[in-house]
Coordinates of C-alpha atoms and ligand atoms in Angstrom, one line a residue:
X185 CA -198.7 71.7 -136.7
X186 CA -197.8 72.6 -140.1
X187 CA -196.6 76.0 -138.9
X188 CA -194.2 74.1 -136.4
X189 CA -193.0 72.1 -139.1
X190 CA -192.5 75.0 -141.5
X191 CA -190.5 76.8 -138.9
X192 CA -188.5 73.6 -138.1
X193 CA -187.9 73.3 -141.6
X194 CA -186.6 76.9 -142.3
X195 CA -184.5 76.9 -139.5
X196 CA -182.9 73.7 -140.3
X197 CA -182.6 74.9 -143.9
X198 CA -180.8 78.3 -142.4
X199 CA -178.3 76.1 -140.8
X200 CA -178.0 74.3 -143.9
X201 CA -177.9 77.2 -146.4
X202 CA -175.0 78.6 -143.7
X203 CA -172.9 75.5 -144.3
X204 CA -174.4 74.7 -147.5
X205 CA -175.4 71.3 -146.4
X206 CA -171.7 70.5 -145.5
X207 CA -170.4 68.9 -142.5
X208 CA -173.4 67.8 -140.9
X209 CA -173.1 64.9 -138.7
X210 CA -175.9 62.2 -138.9
X211 CA -175.3 58.5 -139.3
X212 CA -176.8 56.7 -142.2
X213 CA -178.8 53.7 -141.1
X214 CA -177.4 50.6 -142.4
X215 CA -180.4 49.6 -144.2
X216 CA -180.4 52.4 -146.4
X217 CA -177.2 51.2 -148.0
X218 CA -178.2 49.4 -150.8
X219 CA -176.1 46.3 -151.9
X220 CA -176.8 45.3 -155.2
X221 CA -174.3 42.6 -155.6
X222 CA -176.1 40.4 -153.1
X223 CA -178.8 40.1 -156.2
X224 CA -176.0 39.4 -158.8
X225 CA -176.4 36.2 -160.5
X226 CA -173.5 34.5 -162.8
X227 CA -175.2 33.3 -165.8
X228 CA -172.2 30.7 -166.7
X229 CA -173.9 28.5 -169.5
X230 CA -175.2 30.9 -171.9
X231 CA -173.4 33.8 -173.5
X232 CA -173.4 36.8 -171.2
X233 CA -175.5 39.8 -173.1
X234 CA -173.5 42.3 -174.8
X235 CA -174.4 46.1 -173.6
X236 CA -174.1 49.1 -175.9
X237 CA -174.7 52.7 -174.6
X238 CA -175.8 55.3 -176.9
X239 CA -175.0 58.6 -175.1
X240 CA -176.1 61.8 -176.7
X241 CA -174.3 65.2 -176.0
X242 CA -176.8 68.0 -175.0
X243 CA -180.1 66.4 -176.6
X244 CA -183.0 67.4 -174.6
X245 CA -185.9 65.7 -173.1
X246 CA -188.0 67.3 -176.0
X247 CA -185.8 66.6 -178.8
X248 CA -187.1 63.1 -180.0
X249 CA -190.6 62.4 -181.8
X250 CA -191.3 60.0 -179.2
X251 CA -190.9 62.6 -176.4
X252 CA -193.1 64.8 -178.1
X253 CA -191.2 67.1 -180.6
X254 CA -193.4 68.3 -183.2
X255 CA -191.3 68.3 -186.1
X256 CA -188.1 66.2 -185.6
X257 CA -188.5 62.7 -186.7
X258 CA -186.7 60.1 -185.2
X259 CA -188.2 56.5 -186.4
X260 CA -185.2 54.2 -185.4
X261 CA -184.9 55.8 -181.8
X262 CA -188.5 55.5 -181.4
X263 CA -188.6 52.1 -182.2
X264 CA -186.4 51.5 -179.2
X265 CA -188.8 53.5 -177.0
X266 CA -191.8 51.6 -178.2
X267 CA -190.9 48.2 -178.2
X268 CA -188.4 48.3 -175.3
X269 CA -189.0 50.9 -172.3
X270 CA -189.5 54.7 -172.5
X271 CA -188.3 56.2 -169.2
X272 CA -190.2 59.6 -168.8
X273 CA -188.4 60.5 -165.2
X274 CA -185.0 59.7 -166.0
X275 CA -182.0 61.9 -164.6
X276 CA -178.6 62.3 -165.5
X277 CA -176.0 63.0 -162.6
X278 CA -174.8 66.4 -163.6
X279 CA -176.1 69.2 -166.0
X280 CA -172.8 69.5 -167.8
X281 CA -170.6 67.0 -169.7
X282 CA -167.4 65.7 -168.0
X283 CA -169.3 65.0 -164.5
X284 CA -172.0 63.2 -166.0
X285 CA -169.9 61.0 -168.2
X286 CA -167.8 60.3 -165.0
X287 CA -171.0 59.2 -163.0
X288 CA -172.5 57.2 -165.8
X289 CA -169.2 55.3 -165.9
X290 CA -169.0 54.8 -162.3
X291 CA -172.3 54.7 -161.0
X292 CA -171.1 57.3 -158.2
X293 CA -172.1 60.9 -157.8
X294 CA -169.4 63.4 -159.3
X295 CA -168.4 64.7 -155.9
X296 CA -167.1 61.3 -155.1
X297 CA -164.9 60.8 -158.0
X298 CA -163.1 64.0 -158.1
X299 CA -165.6 65.3 -160.7
X300 CA -167.5 67.9 -158.3
X301 CA -166.6 71.1 -159.8
X302 CA -165.2 74.2 -157.7
X303 CA -164.6 76.5 -160.4
X304 CA -164.3 74.9 -163.9
X305 CA -167.3 72.5 -164.9
X306 CA -166.0 70.2 -167.4
X307 CA -162.1 69.5 -168.9
X308 CA -160.4 71.7 -171.3
X309 CA -157.8 71.2 -173.6
X310 CA -155.3 72.9 -171.1
X311 CA -156.6 70.5 -168.4
X312 CA -154.3 67.9 -166.8
X313 CA -156.8 66.1 -164.7
X314 CA -159.0 63.4 -165.5
X315 CA -161.2 60.7 -163.9
X316 CA -158.9 58.9 -161.5
X317 CA -157.9 55.7 -162.7
X318 CA -158.4 54.3 -158.8
X319 CA -162.5 54.5 -160.1
X320 CA -163.9 51.3 -161.4
X321 CA -165.7 51.9 -164.6
X322 CA -168.3 49.9 -166.2
X323 CA -165.6 48.7 -168.9
X324 CA -163.4 47.6 -166.1
X325 CA -166.4 46.0 -164.3
X326 CA -167.2 44.0 -167.6
X327 CA -163.3 43.1 -168.6
X328 CA -163.2 41.0 -165.3
X329 CA -166.0 38.9 -166.8
X330 CA -164.2 38.7 -170.1
X331 CA -165.8 41.0 -172.1
X332 CA -164.4 43.0 -174.9
X333 CA -164.7 46.7 -174.3
X334 CA -164.7 49.5 -176.8
X335 CA -165.5 53.3 -176.9
X336 CA -166.4 55.5 -180.1
X337 CA -166.8 58.8 -179.5
X338 CA -166.5 62.0 -176.8
X339 CA -164.6 60.8 -173.8
X340 CA -164.1 64.2 -172.0
X341 CA -162.8 62.4 -169.1
X342 CA -159.0 63.6 -169.5
X343 CA -157.0 63.5 -172.6
X344 CA -153.5 63.0 -171.6
X345 CA -152.3 59.6 -171.7
X346 CA -152.9 58.5 -168.5
X347 CA -156.5 59.2 -168.3
X348 CA -157.5 58.2 -171.9
X349 CA -160.2 55.5 -172.2
X350 CA -157.5 52.7 -172.8
X351 CA -156.4 53.2 -169.2
X352 CA -160.1 52.9 -167.9
X353 CA -161.0 49.6 -169.0
X354 CA -161.5 49.9 -172.8
X355 CA -159.9 48.1 -175.2
X356 CA -160.1 50.4 -178.0
X357 CA -160.8 54.3 -178.6
X358 CA -161.6 56.0 -181.5
X359 CA -163.2 59.5 -181.2
X360 CA -162.7 63.4 -180.3
X361 CA -161.4 63.2 -176.8
X362 CA -163.4 66.4 -175.4
X363 CA -166.0 69.1 -176.6
X364 CA -166.1 69.9 -180.3
X365 CA -166.4 73.8 -179.6
X366 CA -163.0 73.7 -177.9
X367 CA -159.6 74.7 -179.7
X368 CA -161.1 77.7 -181.2
X369 CA -159.0 79.2 -183.9
X370 CA -160.9 82.4 -184.6
X371 CA -162.8 82.8 -181.2
X372 CA -165.5 81.1 -179.3
X373 CA -168.5 83.3 -180.0
X374 CA -172.1 82.7 -181.2
X375 CA -171.2 84.0 -184.5
X376 CA -168.8 81.3 -185.3
X377 CA -170.7 78.3 -183.3
X378 CA -174.0 79.3 -185.1
X379 CA -172.6 80.4 -188.5
X380 CA -171.5 78.3 -191.5
X381 CA -170.4 75.1 -190.6
X382 CA -166.4 75.3 -190.8
X383 CA -164.2 72.4 -189.5
X384 CA -161.3 74.8 -189.4
X385 CA -162.9 77.0 -186.7
X386 CA -162.4 74.3 -184.0
X387 CA -158.9 72.5 -184.2
X388 CA -160.4 69.5 -182.2
X389 CA -158.4 66.2 -182.6
X390 CA -159.7 62.8 -183.5
X391 CA -157.7 60.1 -181.7
X392 CA -157.7 56.4 -182.2
X393 CA -156.5 54.6 -178.9
X394 CA -153.7 57.2 -177.7
X395 CA -152.7 58.7 -181.0
X396 CA -154.2 61.9 -182.6
X397 CA -154.8 60.6 -186.2
X398 CA -156.3 64.0 -187.6
X399 CA -156.6 67.6 -186.6
X400 CA -158.6 69.5 -186.9
X401 CA -161.3 66.6 -186.8
X402 CA -163.5 66.4 -190.3
X403 CA -166.7 67.1 -188.2
X404 CA -169.0 67.2 -191.2
X405 CA -168.4 63.3 -191.6
X406 CA -168.1 62.6 -187.7
X407 CA -171.3 61.0 -187.1
X408 CA -170.8 58.8 -190.2
X409 CA -167.3 57.6 -188.9
X410 CA -168.1 57.0 -185.6
X411 CA -170.9 54.8 -186.7
X412 CA -168.7 52.9 -189.1
X413 CA -166.4 52.5 -186.2
X414 CA -169.2 51.1 -183.9
X415 CA -170.5 48.8 -186.5
X416 CA -166.9 47.4 -186.9
X417 CA -166.8 46.9 -183.4
X418 CA -169.7 44.9 -183.0
X419 CA -168.7 42.8 -186.3
X420 CA -165.5 42.0 -184.9
X421 CA -166.7 41.0 -181.5
X422 CA -169.8 39.2 -182.5
X423 CA -168.6 36.0 -181.1
X424 CA -167.4 37.6 -177.6
X425 CA -169.6 39.3 -175.0
X426 CA -168.9 42.8 -175.8
X427 CA -169.7 46.3 -173.8
X428 CA -169.6 49.2 -176.6
X429 CA -169.7 53.0 -175.4
X430 CA -171.1 55.0 -178.0
X431 CA -170.9 58.5 -176.8
X432 CA -171.9 60.8 -179.9
X433 CA -170.2 64.6 -180.4
X434 CA -173.5 65.5 -181.5
X435 CA -175.8 67.2 -181.1
X436 CA -173.1 69.5 -179.1
X437 CA -173.2 73.0 -180.8
X438 CA -171.4 73.6 -183.3
X439 CA -173.6 71.4 -185.3
X440 CA -172.2 69.5 -188.4
X441 CA -174.0 67.0 -190.4
X442 CA -172.8 65.2 -193.6
X443 CA -174.0 66.3 -197.0
X444 CA -176.4 63.7 -197.4
X445 CA -178.2 64.9 -194.4
X446 CA -178.3 68.6 -194.9
X447 CA -181.8 69.9 -195.6
X448 CA -183.5 66.7 -194.5
X449 CA -185.6 67.9 -191.8
X450 CA -188.5 70.5 -191.0
X451 CA -186.6 71.3 -187.7
X452 CA -183.8 72.8 -189.5
X453 CA -180.1 72.1 -189.2
X454 CA -180.5 70.5 -185.7
X455 CA -183.0 68.2 -187.1
X456 CA -181.0 67.5 -189.8
X457 CA -178.0 66.5 -187.6
X458 CA -180.7 64.4 -185.5
X459 CA -181.7 62.7 -188.5
X460 CA -178.3 61.5 -189.1
X461 CA -178.0 60.2 -185.5
X462 CA -181.1 58.3 -185.9
X463 CA -179.6 56.7 -189.0
X464 CA -176.6 55.9 -187.1
X465 CA -179.1 54.1 -184.1
X466 CA -181.0 52.2 -187.3
X467 CA -177.7 51.0 -188.6
X468 CA -176.5 49.9 -185.1
X469 CA -179.9 48.0 -184.4
X470 CA -180.0 46.0 -188.2
X471 CA -176.3 45.1 -187.7
X472 CA -177.4 43.5 -184.1
X473 CA -180.3 41.8 -185.9
X474 CA -178.5 40.7 -189.2
X475 CA -175.5 39.1 -186.9
X476 CA -178.6 37.8 -184.6
X477 CA -177.4 39.3 -181.7
X478 CA -180.4 41.7 -180.8
X479 CA -182.0 39.4 -178.5
X480 CA -178.8 39.0 -176.5
X481 CA -177.9 42.8 -176.4
X482 CA -179.1 45.4 -174.0
X483 CA -179.1 48.7 -175.9
X484 CA -179.5 51.8 -173.7
X485 CA -180.0 55.2 -175.2
X486 CA -179.9 58.7 -173.1
X487 CA -178.2 62.1 -172.9
X488 CA -175.4 63.6 -170.9
X489 CA -177.5 66.6 -170.0
X490 CA -180.1 69.0 -171.0
X491 CA -180.3 71.5 -174.1
X492 CA -177.7 74.4 -174.4
X493 CA -180.2 76.8 -174.6
X494 CA -178.0 79.8 -175.5
X495 CA -177.5 78.1 -178.8
X496 CA -180.7 79.5 -180.1
X497 CA -182.2 77.0 -182.8
X498 CA -178.5 75.3 -183.0
X499 CA -179.5 74.0 -179.4
X500 CA -181.9 71.5 -178.5
X501 CA -185.2 71.7 -176.6
X502 CA -186.2 70.5 -173.0
X503 CA -189.7 70.4 -174.1
X504 CA -191.9 71.0 -171.4
X505 CA -189.4 71.1 -168.7
X506 CA -188.2 74.3 -167.3
X507 CA -184.7 75.7 -168.2
X508 CA -181.7 73.5 -169.9
X509 CA -178.1 72.6 -169.8
X510 CA -175.9 73.8 -166.6
X511 CA -179.1 74.0 -164.4
X512 CA -180.6 71.8 -161.8
X513 CA -183.9 72.7 -162.9
X514 CA -185.8 69.8 -164.6
X515 CA -184.6 70.8 -168.0
X516 CA -181.0 70.4 -167.1
X517 CA -181.1 67.3 -165.3
X518 CA -184.1 65.1 -167.2
X519 CA -183.4 63.5 -170.4
X520 CA -185.0 60.7 -172.6
X521 CA -183.9 57.1 -171.2
X522 CA -184.5 54.4 -173.1
X523 CA -184.0 50.4 -172.6
X524 CA -184.1 47.8 -175.5
X525 CA -183.4 44.2 -175.6
X526 CA -186.3 42.3 -177.3
X527 CA -187.3 39.2 -175.3
X528 CA -185.6 40.3 -172.1
X529 CA -186.9 44.2 -171.6
X530 CA -190.5 44.3 -171.2
X531 CA -192.2 47.0 -173.6
X532 CA -193.6 49.8 -171.4
X533 CA -193.6 53.7 -170.5
X534 CA -192.1 54.0 -167.0
X535 CA -192.5 57.0 -164.6
X536 CA -190.4 55.5 -161.9
X537 CA -187.5 57.6 -161.2
X538 CA -184.2 56.4 -162.8
X539 CA -180.7 57.7 -163.5
X540 CA -177.3 57.4 -165.5
X541 CA -176.0 56.5 -162.1
X542 CA -178.3 53.2 -162.4
X543 CA -176.4 51.9 -165.4
X544 CA -173.5 50.2 -163.6
X545 CA -175.6 48.3 -161.0
X546 CA -178.2 47.5 -163.7
X547 CA -175.5 46.4 -166.3
X548 CA -173.8 44.3 -163.5
X549 CA -176.8 42.5 -162.7
X550 CA -177.9 41.7 -166.3
X551 CA -174.6 40.5 -167.1
X552 CA -173.4 38.7 -163.5
X553 CA -170.8 41.4 -163.0
X554 CA -169.8 42.3 -159.7
X555 CA -170.5 45.5 -158.2
X556 CA -167.7 47.1 -156.6
X557 CA -168.0 46.6 -152.9
X558 CA -165.2 48.7 -151.3
X559 CA -166.9 52.1 -152.2
X560 CA -170.2 53.8 -152.2
X561 CA -172.1 53.3 -155.5
X562 CA -174.9 55.5 -155.8
X563 CA -176.8 53.8 -158.2
X564 CA -179.9 51.2 -158.1
X565 CA -180.3 48.2 -160.0
X566 CA -183.3 49.0 -162.4
X567 CA -183.3 45.5 -164.2
X568 CA -186.5 44.4 -162.1
X569 CA -188.4 47.1 -163.9
X570 CA -186.5 46.2 -167.3
X571 CA -187.4 42.3 -167.0
X572 CA -190.5 42.3 -165.1
X573 CA -192.1 46.0 -165.0
X574 CA -191.6 45.5 -161.0
X575 CA -190.8 48.6 -158.9
X576 CA -187.4 50.3 -159.4
X577 CA -184.9 50.8 -156.1
X578 CA -184.5 54.5 -156.7
X579 CA -187.4 56.9 -154.9
X580 CA -184.8 60.1 -155.0
X581 CA -182.3 61.8 -156.7
X582 CA -180.0 64.6 -155.7
X583 CA -179.2 67.4 -157.8
X584 CA -175.8 69.1 -157.4
X585 CA -174.4 71.8 -159.1
X586 CA -170.3 72.2 -158.4
X587 CA -170.1 70.8 -154.9
X588 CA -173.5 72.2 -153.3
X589 CA -176.8 70.4 -153.7
X590 CA -179.1 72.6 -155.3
X591 CA -182.3 70.4 -155.3
X592 CA -183.2 67.0 -154.2
X593 CA -186.6 65.0 -155.4
X594 CA -187.9 62.4 -153.5
X595 CA -190.9 60.7 -155.0
X596 CA -193.5 63.2 -156.9
X597 CA -191.6 66.2 -154.8
X598 CA -188.8 68.4 -155.7
X599 CA -187.3 70.8 -153.4
X600 CA -185.0 73.6 -154.3
X601 CA -182.7 75.1 -151.7
X602 CA -180.4 77.1 -154.4
X603 CA -181.6 78.3 -157.6
X604 CA -179.1 79.7 -160.6
X605 CA -179.7 79.8 -164.8
X606 CA -176.7 79.2 -166.5
X607 CA -175.0 80.8 -169.4
X608 CA -176.1 84.3 -169.0
X609 CA -174.4 87.4 -168.0
X610 CA -175.9 86.9 -164.6
X611 CA -177.0 83.5 -163.6
X612 CA -178.5 85.0 -160.4
X613 CA -177.5 82.3 -157.8
X614 CA -179.9 82.5 -154.9
X615 CA -179.6 80.6 -151.6
X616 CA -183.4 80.3 -150.6
X617 CA -184.1 80.9 -147.2
X618 CA -187.6 79.5 -147.9
X619 CA -187.0 76.6 -150.3
X620 CA -189.7 75.9 -152.8
X621 CA -191.1 72.9 -153.4
X622 CA -192.8 71.3 -156.7
X623 CA -194.8 68.2 -157.3
X624 CA -192.9 67.3 -160.3
X625 CA -195.4 64.6 -161.4
X626 CA -198.1 67.0 -161.6
X627 CA -195.9 70.1 -162.5
X628 CA -193.0 68.9 -164.4
X629 CA -192.3 72.5 -165.5
X630 CA -191.9 73.7 -162.0
X631 CA -194.3 76.5 -162.1
X632 CA -196.3 76.1 -158.8
X633 CA -194.3 76.2 -155.3
X634 CA -196.2 74.0 -153.0
X635 CA -193.7 74.6 -149.8
X636 CA -196.6 76.1 -147.7
X637 CA -198.8 73.4 -148.3
X638 CA -196.7 70.7 -147.8
X639 CA -194.2 71.5 -145.1
X640 CA -194.0 67.5 -144.4
X641 CA -193.1 66.9 -147.7
X642 CA -190.2 69.4 -147.2
X643 CA -189.1 68.4 -144.2
X644 CA -188.7 64.8 -145.7
X645 CA -186.4 65.9 -148.4
X646 CA -184.2 68.0 -146.1
X647 CA -183.7 64.9 -143.8
X648 CA -182.9 63.0 -147.2
X649 CA -180.4 65.7 -148.2
X650 CA -178.9 65.8 -144.6
X651 CA -178.2 62.0 -144.4
X652 CA -176.8 62.2 -148.0
X653 CA -174.6 64.8 -147.0
X654 CA -173.3 62.8 -144.1
X655 CA -171.6 60.5 -146.5
X656 CA -170.6 62.9 -148.7
X657 CA -168.0 65.2 -147.9
X658 CA -166.6 67.9 -150.2
X659 CA -163.7 66.8 -152.4
X660 CA -161.0 68.1 -154.4
X661 CA -161.4 68.7 -158.1
X662 CA -159.4 67.1 -161.1
X663 CA -161.2 69.8 -163.2
X664 CA -159.2 72.7 -161.8
X665 CA -156.0 70.9 -162.7
X666 CA -154.5 72.7 -165.8
X667 CA -151.2 73.7 -167.4
X668 CA -149.1 75.6 -165.7
X669 CA -148.5 78.5 -168.2
X670 CA -146.2 80.6 -166.1
Ligands
MG886 MG1 -173.0 68.0 -172.9

C-alpha cells in the first residue's frame, strides 16, 4: 500500500515539478475558505485597543536570550515573551525583506500582491514599483475604525511618492525607506559591510513623511532616533486608538549602534546592536505603562526573515534551525513571534503554527475592524490562542521562493519540493524528483528525511499544494520595475 502511495506521490510530483505547481485545475471546497469577519466584534463602548508591531530586520530565531542565545541578553524583549505569549512555530511569509513586509501588512502571500519575485527579490534604489495601492494594509483597515496610524523605520515597499507609507494608510512616516546597505558609495562588498562602521559608505536617505531630511542617514543614532519618534507618536495619540508600525533598520548589516552601546555585549558588535534594540523595546513598554496604556495595547514583536548568514558574526543566528535568510529552510522562515497585552494575552509558550500573515485578521478581531472581503486573505485569526489559549486556526504554511512553492508544512510535517541555498556562488537549486519530508516538531533542524516512512503525509501535503495553487496563479512582479537607464 505504501508503495502505491509513493508511486502516486512521485508521479504527481513529477507532474507538479514539470509545471512547477502551476496551472493546476482543482476546485477548493468552500469550507476551506476561512472568513474571519463573521467572528468580528465591534467594541463600541470601550476604547479600542492600540496596536504596536515591532518588526526586526534579519533577526534570526536564535538571536534572543528567551529563544536560547547563550550570550545575547534581551531582558525587555524576554519579559514580553515570558508575561505574554512566546510562539515557537511562527513563520514569516517570505525569507527576504520586501515580500515579507507586504505580506505582514496585507495578510496575503506575496505572490497575490505583486511581490512574488521573478528575478529581483526586493526593491532597490532604482526600483519604480511598490506595494500596489489597491492592496489594503492593516493601517488602512484600522483607519476605517478611527485609528491614528504611524510608521517609524524601514518601509521597503516602494520609495517613490505614490508608494510611500502616507499613500498606504499611514498618517505619518519617519525612517530609512529601504535597506541600509543600499546606495553604496564605495562598493557593496564584505570589507565595507563588515569593516569599521562608516555612515558615508551607505548614502541612504532618512525621510519624514514624503521628504528626505538627511542623506546619508546617520545610522549610528538610527535606533535611538526611531525610538524617540515612536515614543513621541505614542504620547501624541495617547487619547486616540492608535496603530504604530515600528520596523527597525537593525539588525540588518551593516550594523550600527550608538556610542552608549558599543562594547556592551559578550556577543560582540551584533550583541551591542541587539542591546540597543532591547533598550528601545523597554522604552516603548515603560511609556505605555506610564501613560496607563499597557493593558489596552497589543504589542507584537517579530522579524522579517531569518539571519543573513553570509555576514558572518555581523549576521544573526537561526539557533537550532537549518540555514537562514533567503531560503525556505526553517532558518530562513521561522522567526521569534511574541504577543504581549497584560490582562488580555494569556501567558504561554505556544507551539501552534502561526505566521505574520495572521496579524491582519488577528488585529481585526481584537479591534473590531473588518477583514477585507473582496479578496483572498491568507491569514488566520490567532486571537483565540492569545486570549483563551484555545486552538489557533492555522495548521499549514506555504513556503514560496520567488513564484514557486519550494516547501509546504502541514501539522508536524514539512515537505520540500525544491531546495536551494542563498548568497553563495552556486545556490544549487534542485527540483526534487523525490520530495523530502521532515517532522519539524521532532526534528526542527530538518536532518532526517521521513518521506519513505510516511508517504500518506507526503501525499496530503502535495494535495494541499495543489489546492493552494488552484487559487494562486503566477503574477507580474512590481519588483521588476526599475528606472529606464537607456
Ligand atoms: Mg530582512
